[in-house]
Short mmCIF file of C-alpha atoms in Angstrom, two decimals:
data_model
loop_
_atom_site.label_atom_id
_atom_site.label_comp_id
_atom_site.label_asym_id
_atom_site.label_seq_id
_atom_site.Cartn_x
_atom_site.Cartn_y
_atom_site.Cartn_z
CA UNK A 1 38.38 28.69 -30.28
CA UNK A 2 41.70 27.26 -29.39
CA UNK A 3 43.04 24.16 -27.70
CA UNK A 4 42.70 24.33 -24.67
CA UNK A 5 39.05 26.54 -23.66
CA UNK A 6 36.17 27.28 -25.32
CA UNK A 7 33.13 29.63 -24.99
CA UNK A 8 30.48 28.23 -23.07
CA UNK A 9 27.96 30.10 -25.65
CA UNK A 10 29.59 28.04 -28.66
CA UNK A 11 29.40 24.58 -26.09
CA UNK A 12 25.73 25.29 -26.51
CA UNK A 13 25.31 26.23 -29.63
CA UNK A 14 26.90 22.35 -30.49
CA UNK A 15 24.80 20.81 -28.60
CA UNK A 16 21.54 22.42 -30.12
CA UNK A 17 22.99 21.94 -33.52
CA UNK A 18 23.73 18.26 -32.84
CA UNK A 19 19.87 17.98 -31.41
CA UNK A 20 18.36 19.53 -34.05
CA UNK A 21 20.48 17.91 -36.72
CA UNK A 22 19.58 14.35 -35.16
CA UNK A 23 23.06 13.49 -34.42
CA UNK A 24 22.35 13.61 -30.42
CA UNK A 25 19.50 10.89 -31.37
CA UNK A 26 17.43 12.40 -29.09
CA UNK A 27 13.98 10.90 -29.65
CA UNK A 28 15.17 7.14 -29.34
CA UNK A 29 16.93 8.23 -26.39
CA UNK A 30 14.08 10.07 -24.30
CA UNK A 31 11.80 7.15 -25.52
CA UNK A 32 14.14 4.58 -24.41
CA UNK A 33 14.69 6.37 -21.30
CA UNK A 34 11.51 7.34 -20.39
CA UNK A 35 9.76 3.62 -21.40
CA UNK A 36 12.42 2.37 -18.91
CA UNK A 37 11.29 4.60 -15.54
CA UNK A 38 7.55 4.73 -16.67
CA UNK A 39 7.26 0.91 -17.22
CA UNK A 40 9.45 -0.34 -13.99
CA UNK A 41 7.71 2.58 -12.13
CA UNK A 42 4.09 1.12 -13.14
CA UNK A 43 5.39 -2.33 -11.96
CA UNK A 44 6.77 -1.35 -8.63
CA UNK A 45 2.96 0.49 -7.91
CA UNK A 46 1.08 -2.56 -9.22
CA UNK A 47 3.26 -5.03 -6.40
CA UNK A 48 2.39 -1.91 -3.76
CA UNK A 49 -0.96 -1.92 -5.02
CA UNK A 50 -1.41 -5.76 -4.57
CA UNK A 51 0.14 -6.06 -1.24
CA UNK A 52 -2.67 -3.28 -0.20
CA UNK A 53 -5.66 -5.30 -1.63
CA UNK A 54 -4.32 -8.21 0.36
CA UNK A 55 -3.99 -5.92 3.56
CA UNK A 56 -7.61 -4.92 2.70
CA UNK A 57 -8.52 -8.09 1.99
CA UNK A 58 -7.79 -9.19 5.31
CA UNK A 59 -9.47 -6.20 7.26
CA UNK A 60 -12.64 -7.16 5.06
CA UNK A 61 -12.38 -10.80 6.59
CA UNK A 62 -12.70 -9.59 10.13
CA UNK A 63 -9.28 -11.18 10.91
CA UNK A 64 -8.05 -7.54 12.56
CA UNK A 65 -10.14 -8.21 15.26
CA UNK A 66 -8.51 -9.67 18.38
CA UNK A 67 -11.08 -11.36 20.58
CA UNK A 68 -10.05 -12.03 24.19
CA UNK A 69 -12.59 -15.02 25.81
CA UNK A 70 -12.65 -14.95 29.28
CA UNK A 71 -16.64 -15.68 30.67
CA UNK A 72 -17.57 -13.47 33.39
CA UNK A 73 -14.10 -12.29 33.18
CA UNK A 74 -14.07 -8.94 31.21
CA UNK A 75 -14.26 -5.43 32.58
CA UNK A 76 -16.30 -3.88 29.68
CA UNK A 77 -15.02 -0.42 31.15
CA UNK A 78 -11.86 -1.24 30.23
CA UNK A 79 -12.68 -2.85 26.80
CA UNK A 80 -13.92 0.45 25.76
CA UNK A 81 -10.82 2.41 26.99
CA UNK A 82 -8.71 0.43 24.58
CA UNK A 83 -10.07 2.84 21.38
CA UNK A 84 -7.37 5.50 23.25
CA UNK A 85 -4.64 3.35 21.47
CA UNK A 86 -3.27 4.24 18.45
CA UNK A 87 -3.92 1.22 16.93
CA UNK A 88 -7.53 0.81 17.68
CA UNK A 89 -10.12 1.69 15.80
CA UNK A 90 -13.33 0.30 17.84
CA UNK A 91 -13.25 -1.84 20.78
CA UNK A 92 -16.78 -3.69 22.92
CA UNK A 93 -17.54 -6.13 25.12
CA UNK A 94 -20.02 -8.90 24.61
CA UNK A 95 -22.04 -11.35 27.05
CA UNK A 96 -24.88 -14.20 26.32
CA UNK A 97 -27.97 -14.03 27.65
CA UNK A 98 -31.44 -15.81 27.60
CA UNK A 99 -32.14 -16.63 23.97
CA UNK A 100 -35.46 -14.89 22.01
CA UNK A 101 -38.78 -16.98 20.92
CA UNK A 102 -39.76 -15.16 17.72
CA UNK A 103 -43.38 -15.15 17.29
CA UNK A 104 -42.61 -16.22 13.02
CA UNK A 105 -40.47 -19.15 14.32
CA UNK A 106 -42.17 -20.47 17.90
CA UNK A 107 -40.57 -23.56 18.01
CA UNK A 108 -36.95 -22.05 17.87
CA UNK A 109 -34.94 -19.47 19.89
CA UNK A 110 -32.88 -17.00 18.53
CA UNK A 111 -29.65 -16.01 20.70
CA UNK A 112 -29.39 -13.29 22.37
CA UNK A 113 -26.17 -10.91 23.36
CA UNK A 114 -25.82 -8.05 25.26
CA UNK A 115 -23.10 -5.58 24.14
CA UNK A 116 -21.79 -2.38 24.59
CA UNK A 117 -21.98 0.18 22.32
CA UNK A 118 -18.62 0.17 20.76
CA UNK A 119 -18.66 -3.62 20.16
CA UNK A 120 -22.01 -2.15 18.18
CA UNK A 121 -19.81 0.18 15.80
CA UNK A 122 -17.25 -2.45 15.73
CA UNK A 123 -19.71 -4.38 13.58
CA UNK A 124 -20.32 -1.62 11.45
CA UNK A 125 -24.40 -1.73 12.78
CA UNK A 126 -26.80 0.83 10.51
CA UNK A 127 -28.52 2.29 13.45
CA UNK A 128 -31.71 4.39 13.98
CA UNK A 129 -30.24 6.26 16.48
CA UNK A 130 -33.79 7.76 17.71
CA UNK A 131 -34.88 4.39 18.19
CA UNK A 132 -34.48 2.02 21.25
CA UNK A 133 -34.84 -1.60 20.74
CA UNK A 134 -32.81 -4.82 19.33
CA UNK A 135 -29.81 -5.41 17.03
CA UNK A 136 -30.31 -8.14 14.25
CA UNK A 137 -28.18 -9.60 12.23
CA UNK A 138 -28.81 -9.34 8.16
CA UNK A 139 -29.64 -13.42 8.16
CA UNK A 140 -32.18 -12.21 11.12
CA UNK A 141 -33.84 -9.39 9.79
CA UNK A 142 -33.93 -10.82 5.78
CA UNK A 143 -35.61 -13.74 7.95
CA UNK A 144 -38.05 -11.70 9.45
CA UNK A 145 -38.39 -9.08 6.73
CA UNK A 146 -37.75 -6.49 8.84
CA UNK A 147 -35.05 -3.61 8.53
CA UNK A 148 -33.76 -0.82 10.88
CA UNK A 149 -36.81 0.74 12.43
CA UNK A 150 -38.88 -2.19 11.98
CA UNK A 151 -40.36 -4.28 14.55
CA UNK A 152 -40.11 -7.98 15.51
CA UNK A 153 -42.78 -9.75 16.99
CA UNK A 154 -41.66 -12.07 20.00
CA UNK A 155 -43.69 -15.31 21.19
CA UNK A 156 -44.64 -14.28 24.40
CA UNK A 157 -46.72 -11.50 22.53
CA UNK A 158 -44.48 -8.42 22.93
CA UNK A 159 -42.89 -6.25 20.08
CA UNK A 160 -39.43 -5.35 20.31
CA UNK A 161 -38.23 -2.37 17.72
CA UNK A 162 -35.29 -2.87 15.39
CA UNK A 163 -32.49 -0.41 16.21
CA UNK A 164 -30.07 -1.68 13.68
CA UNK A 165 -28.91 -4.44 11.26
CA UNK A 166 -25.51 -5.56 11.34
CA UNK A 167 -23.57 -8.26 8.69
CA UNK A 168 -21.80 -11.11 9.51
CA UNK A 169 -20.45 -13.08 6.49
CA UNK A 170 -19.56 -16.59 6.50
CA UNK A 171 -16.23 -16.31 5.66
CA UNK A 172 -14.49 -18.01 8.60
CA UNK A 173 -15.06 -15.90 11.58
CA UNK A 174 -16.12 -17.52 14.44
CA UNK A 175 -19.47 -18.48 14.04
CA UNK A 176 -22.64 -18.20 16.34
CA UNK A 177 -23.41 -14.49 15.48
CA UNK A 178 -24.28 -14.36 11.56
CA UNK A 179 -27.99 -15.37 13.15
CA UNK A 180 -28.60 -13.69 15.69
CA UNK A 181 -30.14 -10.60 18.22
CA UNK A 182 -27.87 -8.35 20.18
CA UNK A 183 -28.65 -5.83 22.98
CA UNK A 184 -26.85 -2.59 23.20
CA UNK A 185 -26.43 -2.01 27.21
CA UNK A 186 -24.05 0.61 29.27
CA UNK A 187 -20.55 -0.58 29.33
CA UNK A 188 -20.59 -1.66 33.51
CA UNK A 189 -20.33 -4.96 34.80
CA UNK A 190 -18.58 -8.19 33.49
CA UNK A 191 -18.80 -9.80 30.20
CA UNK A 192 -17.56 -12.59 28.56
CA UNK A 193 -15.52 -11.67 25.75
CA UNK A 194 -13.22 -7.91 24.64
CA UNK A 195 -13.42 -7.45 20.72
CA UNK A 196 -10.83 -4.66 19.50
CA UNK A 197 -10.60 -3.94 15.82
CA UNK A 198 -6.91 -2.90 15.63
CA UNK A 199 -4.69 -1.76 12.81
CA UNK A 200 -1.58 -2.25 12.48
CA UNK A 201 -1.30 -5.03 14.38
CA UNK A 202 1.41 -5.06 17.24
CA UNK A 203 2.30 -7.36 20.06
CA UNK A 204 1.58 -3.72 22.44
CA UNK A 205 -2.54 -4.05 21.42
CA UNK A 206 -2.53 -7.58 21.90
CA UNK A 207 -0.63 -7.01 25.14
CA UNK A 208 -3.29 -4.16 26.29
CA UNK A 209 -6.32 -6.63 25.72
CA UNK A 210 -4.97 -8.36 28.87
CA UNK A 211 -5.46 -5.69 31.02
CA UNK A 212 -9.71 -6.15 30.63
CA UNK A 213 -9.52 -8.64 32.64
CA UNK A 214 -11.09 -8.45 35.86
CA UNK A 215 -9.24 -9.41 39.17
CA UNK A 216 -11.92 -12.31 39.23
CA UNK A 217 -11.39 -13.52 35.74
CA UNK A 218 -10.67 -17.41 35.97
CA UNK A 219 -7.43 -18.18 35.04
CA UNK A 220 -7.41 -22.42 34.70
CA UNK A 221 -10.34 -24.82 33.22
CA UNK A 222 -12.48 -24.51 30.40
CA UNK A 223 -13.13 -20.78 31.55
CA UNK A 224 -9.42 -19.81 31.00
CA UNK A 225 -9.32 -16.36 29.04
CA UNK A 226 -7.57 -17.03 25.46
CA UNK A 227 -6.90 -14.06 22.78
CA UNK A 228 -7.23 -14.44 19.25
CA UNK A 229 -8.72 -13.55 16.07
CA UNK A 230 -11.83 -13.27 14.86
CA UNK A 231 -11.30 -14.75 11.75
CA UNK A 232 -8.06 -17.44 11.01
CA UNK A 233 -8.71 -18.06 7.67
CA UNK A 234 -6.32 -14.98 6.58
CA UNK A 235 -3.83 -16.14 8.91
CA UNK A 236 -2.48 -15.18 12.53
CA UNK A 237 -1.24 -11.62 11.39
CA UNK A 238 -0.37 -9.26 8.33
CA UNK A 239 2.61 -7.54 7.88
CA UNK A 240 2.24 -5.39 5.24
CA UNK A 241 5.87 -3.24 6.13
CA UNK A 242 7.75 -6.74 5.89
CA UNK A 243 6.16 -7.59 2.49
CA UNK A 244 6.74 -4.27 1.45
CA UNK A 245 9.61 -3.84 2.05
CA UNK A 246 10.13 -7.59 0.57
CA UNK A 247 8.56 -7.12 -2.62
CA UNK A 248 10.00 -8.66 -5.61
CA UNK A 249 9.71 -5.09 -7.52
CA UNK A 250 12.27 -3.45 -5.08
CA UNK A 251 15.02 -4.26 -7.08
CA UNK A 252 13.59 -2.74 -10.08
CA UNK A 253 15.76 0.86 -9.24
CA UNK A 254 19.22 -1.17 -10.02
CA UNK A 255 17.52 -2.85 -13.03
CA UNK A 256 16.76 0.47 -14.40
CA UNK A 257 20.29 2.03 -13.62
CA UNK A 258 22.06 -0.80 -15.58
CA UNK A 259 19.35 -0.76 -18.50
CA UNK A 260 20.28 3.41 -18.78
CA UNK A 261 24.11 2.45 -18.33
CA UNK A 262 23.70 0.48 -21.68
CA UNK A 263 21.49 2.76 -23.33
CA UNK A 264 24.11 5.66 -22.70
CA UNK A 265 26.93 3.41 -23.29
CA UNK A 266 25.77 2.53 -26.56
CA UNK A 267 24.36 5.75 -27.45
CA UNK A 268 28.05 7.39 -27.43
CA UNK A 269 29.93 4.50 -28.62
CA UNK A 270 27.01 5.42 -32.04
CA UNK A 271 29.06 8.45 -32.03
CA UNK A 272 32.38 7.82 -31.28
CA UNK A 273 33.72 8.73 -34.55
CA UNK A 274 31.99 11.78 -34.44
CA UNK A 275 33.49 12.44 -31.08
CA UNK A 276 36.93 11.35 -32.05
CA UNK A 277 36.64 13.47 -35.44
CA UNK A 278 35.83 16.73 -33.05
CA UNK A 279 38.51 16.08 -30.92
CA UNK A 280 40.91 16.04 -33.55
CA UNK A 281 39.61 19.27 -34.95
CA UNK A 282 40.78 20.68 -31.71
CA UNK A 283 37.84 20.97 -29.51
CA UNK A 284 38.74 19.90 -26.03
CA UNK A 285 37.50 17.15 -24.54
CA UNK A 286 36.21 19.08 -21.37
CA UNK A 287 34.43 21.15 -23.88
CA UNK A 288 33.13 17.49 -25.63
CA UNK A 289 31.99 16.26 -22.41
CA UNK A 290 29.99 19.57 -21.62
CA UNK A 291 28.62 19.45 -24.63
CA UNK A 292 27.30 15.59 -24.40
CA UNK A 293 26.15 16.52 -20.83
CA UNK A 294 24.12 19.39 -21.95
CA UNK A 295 22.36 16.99 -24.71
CA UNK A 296 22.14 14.46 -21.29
CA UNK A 297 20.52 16.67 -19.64
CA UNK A 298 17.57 17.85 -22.35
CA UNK A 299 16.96 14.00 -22.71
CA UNK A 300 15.75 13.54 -19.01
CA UNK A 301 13.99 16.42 -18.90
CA UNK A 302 12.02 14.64 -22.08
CA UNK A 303 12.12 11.50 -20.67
CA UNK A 304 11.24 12.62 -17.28
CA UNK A 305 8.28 14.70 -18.68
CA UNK A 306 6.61 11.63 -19.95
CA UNK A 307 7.26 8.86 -17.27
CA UNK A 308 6.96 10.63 -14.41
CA UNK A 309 2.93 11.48 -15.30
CA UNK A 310 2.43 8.10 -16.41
CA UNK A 311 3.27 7.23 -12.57
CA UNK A 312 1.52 9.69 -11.28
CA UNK A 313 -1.67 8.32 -13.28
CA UNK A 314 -0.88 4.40 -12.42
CA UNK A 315 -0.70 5.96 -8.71
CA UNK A 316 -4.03 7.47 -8.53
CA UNK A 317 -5.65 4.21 -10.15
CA UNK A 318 -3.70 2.10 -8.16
CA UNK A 319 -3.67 3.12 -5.01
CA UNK A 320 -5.68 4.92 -2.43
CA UNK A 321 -4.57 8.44 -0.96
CA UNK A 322 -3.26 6.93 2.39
CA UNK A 323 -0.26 4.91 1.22
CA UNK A 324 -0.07 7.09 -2.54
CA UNK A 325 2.72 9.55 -1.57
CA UNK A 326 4.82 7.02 -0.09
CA UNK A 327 4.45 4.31 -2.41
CA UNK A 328 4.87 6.82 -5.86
CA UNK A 329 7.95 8.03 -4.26
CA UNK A 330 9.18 4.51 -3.97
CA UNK A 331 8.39 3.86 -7.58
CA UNK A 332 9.66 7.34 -8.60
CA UNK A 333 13.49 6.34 -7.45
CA UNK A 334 13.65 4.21 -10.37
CA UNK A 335 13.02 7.18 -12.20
CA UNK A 336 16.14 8.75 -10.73
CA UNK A 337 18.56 6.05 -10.67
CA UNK A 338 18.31 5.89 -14.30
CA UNK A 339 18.53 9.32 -15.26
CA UNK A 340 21.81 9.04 -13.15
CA UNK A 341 22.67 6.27 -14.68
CA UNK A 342 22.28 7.35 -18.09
CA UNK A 343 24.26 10.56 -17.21
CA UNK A 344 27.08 8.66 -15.92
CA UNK A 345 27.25 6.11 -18.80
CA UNK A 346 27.03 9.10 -21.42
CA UNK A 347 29.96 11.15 -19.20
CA UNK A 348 32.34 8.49 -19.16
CA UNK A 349 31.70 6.59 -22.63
CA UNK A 350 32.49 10.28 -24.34
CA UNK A 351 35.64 10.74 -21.68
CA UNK A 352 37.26 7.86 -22.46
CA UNK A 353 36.69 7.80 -26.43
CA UNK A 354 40.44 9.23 -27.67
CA UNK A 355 41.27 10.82 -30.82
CA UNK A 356 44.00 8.52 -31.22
CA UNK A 357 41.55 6.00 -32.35
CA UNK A 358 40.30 8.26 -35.18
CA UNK A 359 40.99 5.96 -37.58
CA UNK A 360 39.50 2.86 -36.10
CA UNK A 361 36.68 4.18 -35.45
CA UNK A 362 36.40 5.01 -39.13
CA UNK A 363 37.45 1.83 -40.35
CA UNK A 364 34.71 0.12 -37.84
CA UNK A 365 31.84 2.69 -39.08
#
């Protein structure tokens, strides 16, 4: 070895000696380092994880579906041709007709709707689909006793068939259908209202209900066609990019680089008499810094070894597989920010350490 080079076999050799002798302090490093990514990676998936449980939350409610009212004023044609958009995921028309006498309750009437068939798997209806008949809702049919494939007896003697049982909670959405019959018919004709379960939401889909309206479709009075939700109670939209991308947690990258600056700072300025001593033996300081980097370098490998598994694991509890790729790679750039970080901080802190301040250092030990 001499002043000015030396071989990159004996650079490595130092740094294995220093790891295995414990100067390099490599277990409180990888633990520090690795607690750091693992535990600001877990909390950036848990704020992901709650914005999707609110976005959920909000589906459950009914409040993605836009209804457009407009009586006698709805080409149920065209309702159905809205589940071609992206963004829809079932779309029907709906129209009241002459309500039901039940033959177990002859001194009320049950209403009665006629709808098309996707406003039927809009709802979500369990249907026998080799039987014809009548829709109920579960308030109906737990009335009644009945289920899909059942029968209900009507008061003018007849027996219609249940085809299928749809819920309608009473969480907000507009009421008049948690009791009630429906009839599936062909999607021709006019009918009073367009329901389109959409997701995302965008101003386009609410735009596109507009065009089921018929050239007919009264446009003043009482009768004038209005759009909106289902259900209100969640609010008038959800905009799960904007909180996202607004989340309190998305800051937690820059936390974790300046937490990893300190670690590494303080790390090396442990050693710096150490550092100082080997520089005055004659080892240069290009050598020094290899050296240190090398030691860097095993440390995230640890460190990265155990936190990026335990994100990985808070991932697959946390979230479901639609939004788990994106959302662990969010919480994974902590991850890499402080191993950066840490790199940096170790780099410099040993660069700038001088052998001129031997003695200090050894007076300050």
């Amino acid at each position: 070895m001499n002043h000015t080079t030396m071989k990159a076999t004996s650079v490595i050799s130092e740094a294995w000696r220093s790891i295995t002798s414990g100067a390099a302090r490599l277990a409180p490093a990888v633990l520090a380092l690795a607690l750091t990514a693992a535990g600001m990676g877990v909390m950036d998936i848990a704020a992901g994880s709650t914005i999707l449980n609110q976005a959920s939350a909000y589906r459950q409610s009914g409040a993605d579906i836009l209804v457009l009212n407009a009586p006698d004023g709805i080409d149920a044609a065209s309702c159905e041709r809205l589940t071609s958009l992206t963004n829809v995921q079932a779309a029907g028309a709906i129209r009241t007709t002459d309500p039901l006498t039940l033959a177990a309750l002859p001194d009320t009437t049950t209403p009665l709707y006629q709808i098309t068939p996707g406003l039927a798997r809009l709802l979500d209806t369990k249907q026998d689909t080799n039987t014809t008949g009548l829709i109920a809702s579960q308030q109906v049919a737990e009335t009644l006793g009945t289920s899909t494939g059942g029968t209900i007896g009507l008061a003018d003697g007849r027996t219609a068939h249940v085809k299928g049982v749809y819920q309608y909670p009473d969480d907000g959405r507009t009421p008049g259908y948690a009791y009630a019959l429906m009839e599936e018919t062909p999607a021709t004709g006019t009918f009073d209202a367009c329901w389109a379960k959409t997701w995302p939401q965008t101003s386009q889909t609410r735009n596109a209900l507009w065009s089921t309206l018929t050239p007919n479709a009264k446009t003043t009075g009482d009768d004038a066609p209005t759009l909106g939700q289902l259900n209100t109670t969640k609010g008038d939209g959800f905009d799960g990019q904007t909180l996202y991308r607004q989340r309190s947690t998305r800051i937690l990258p820059a936390c974790g680089a300046l937490i990893a600056l300190a670690i590494g700072y303080l790390l090396i300025r442990g050693r710096r008499l150490e550092i100082a001593s080997a520089l005055h033996c004659g080892v240069p300081k290009p050598a020094l810094a290899t050296q240190i980097i090398i030691e860097t370098g095993i440390t995230i490998l640890l460190a990265t070894a155990i936190s990026l598994p335990i994100d990985m694991t808070a991932a697959r509890l946390l979230i479901d597989t639609t939004d788990r790729t994106a959302i662990t790679l969010n919480a994974i750039q902590t991850t890499i920010t402080t191993n950066t970080a840490y790199l940096l901080a170790t780099t410099i802190t040993t660069l700038h350490i001088k052998e001129r301040h031997l003695f200090t250092y050894f007076k300050e030990r």
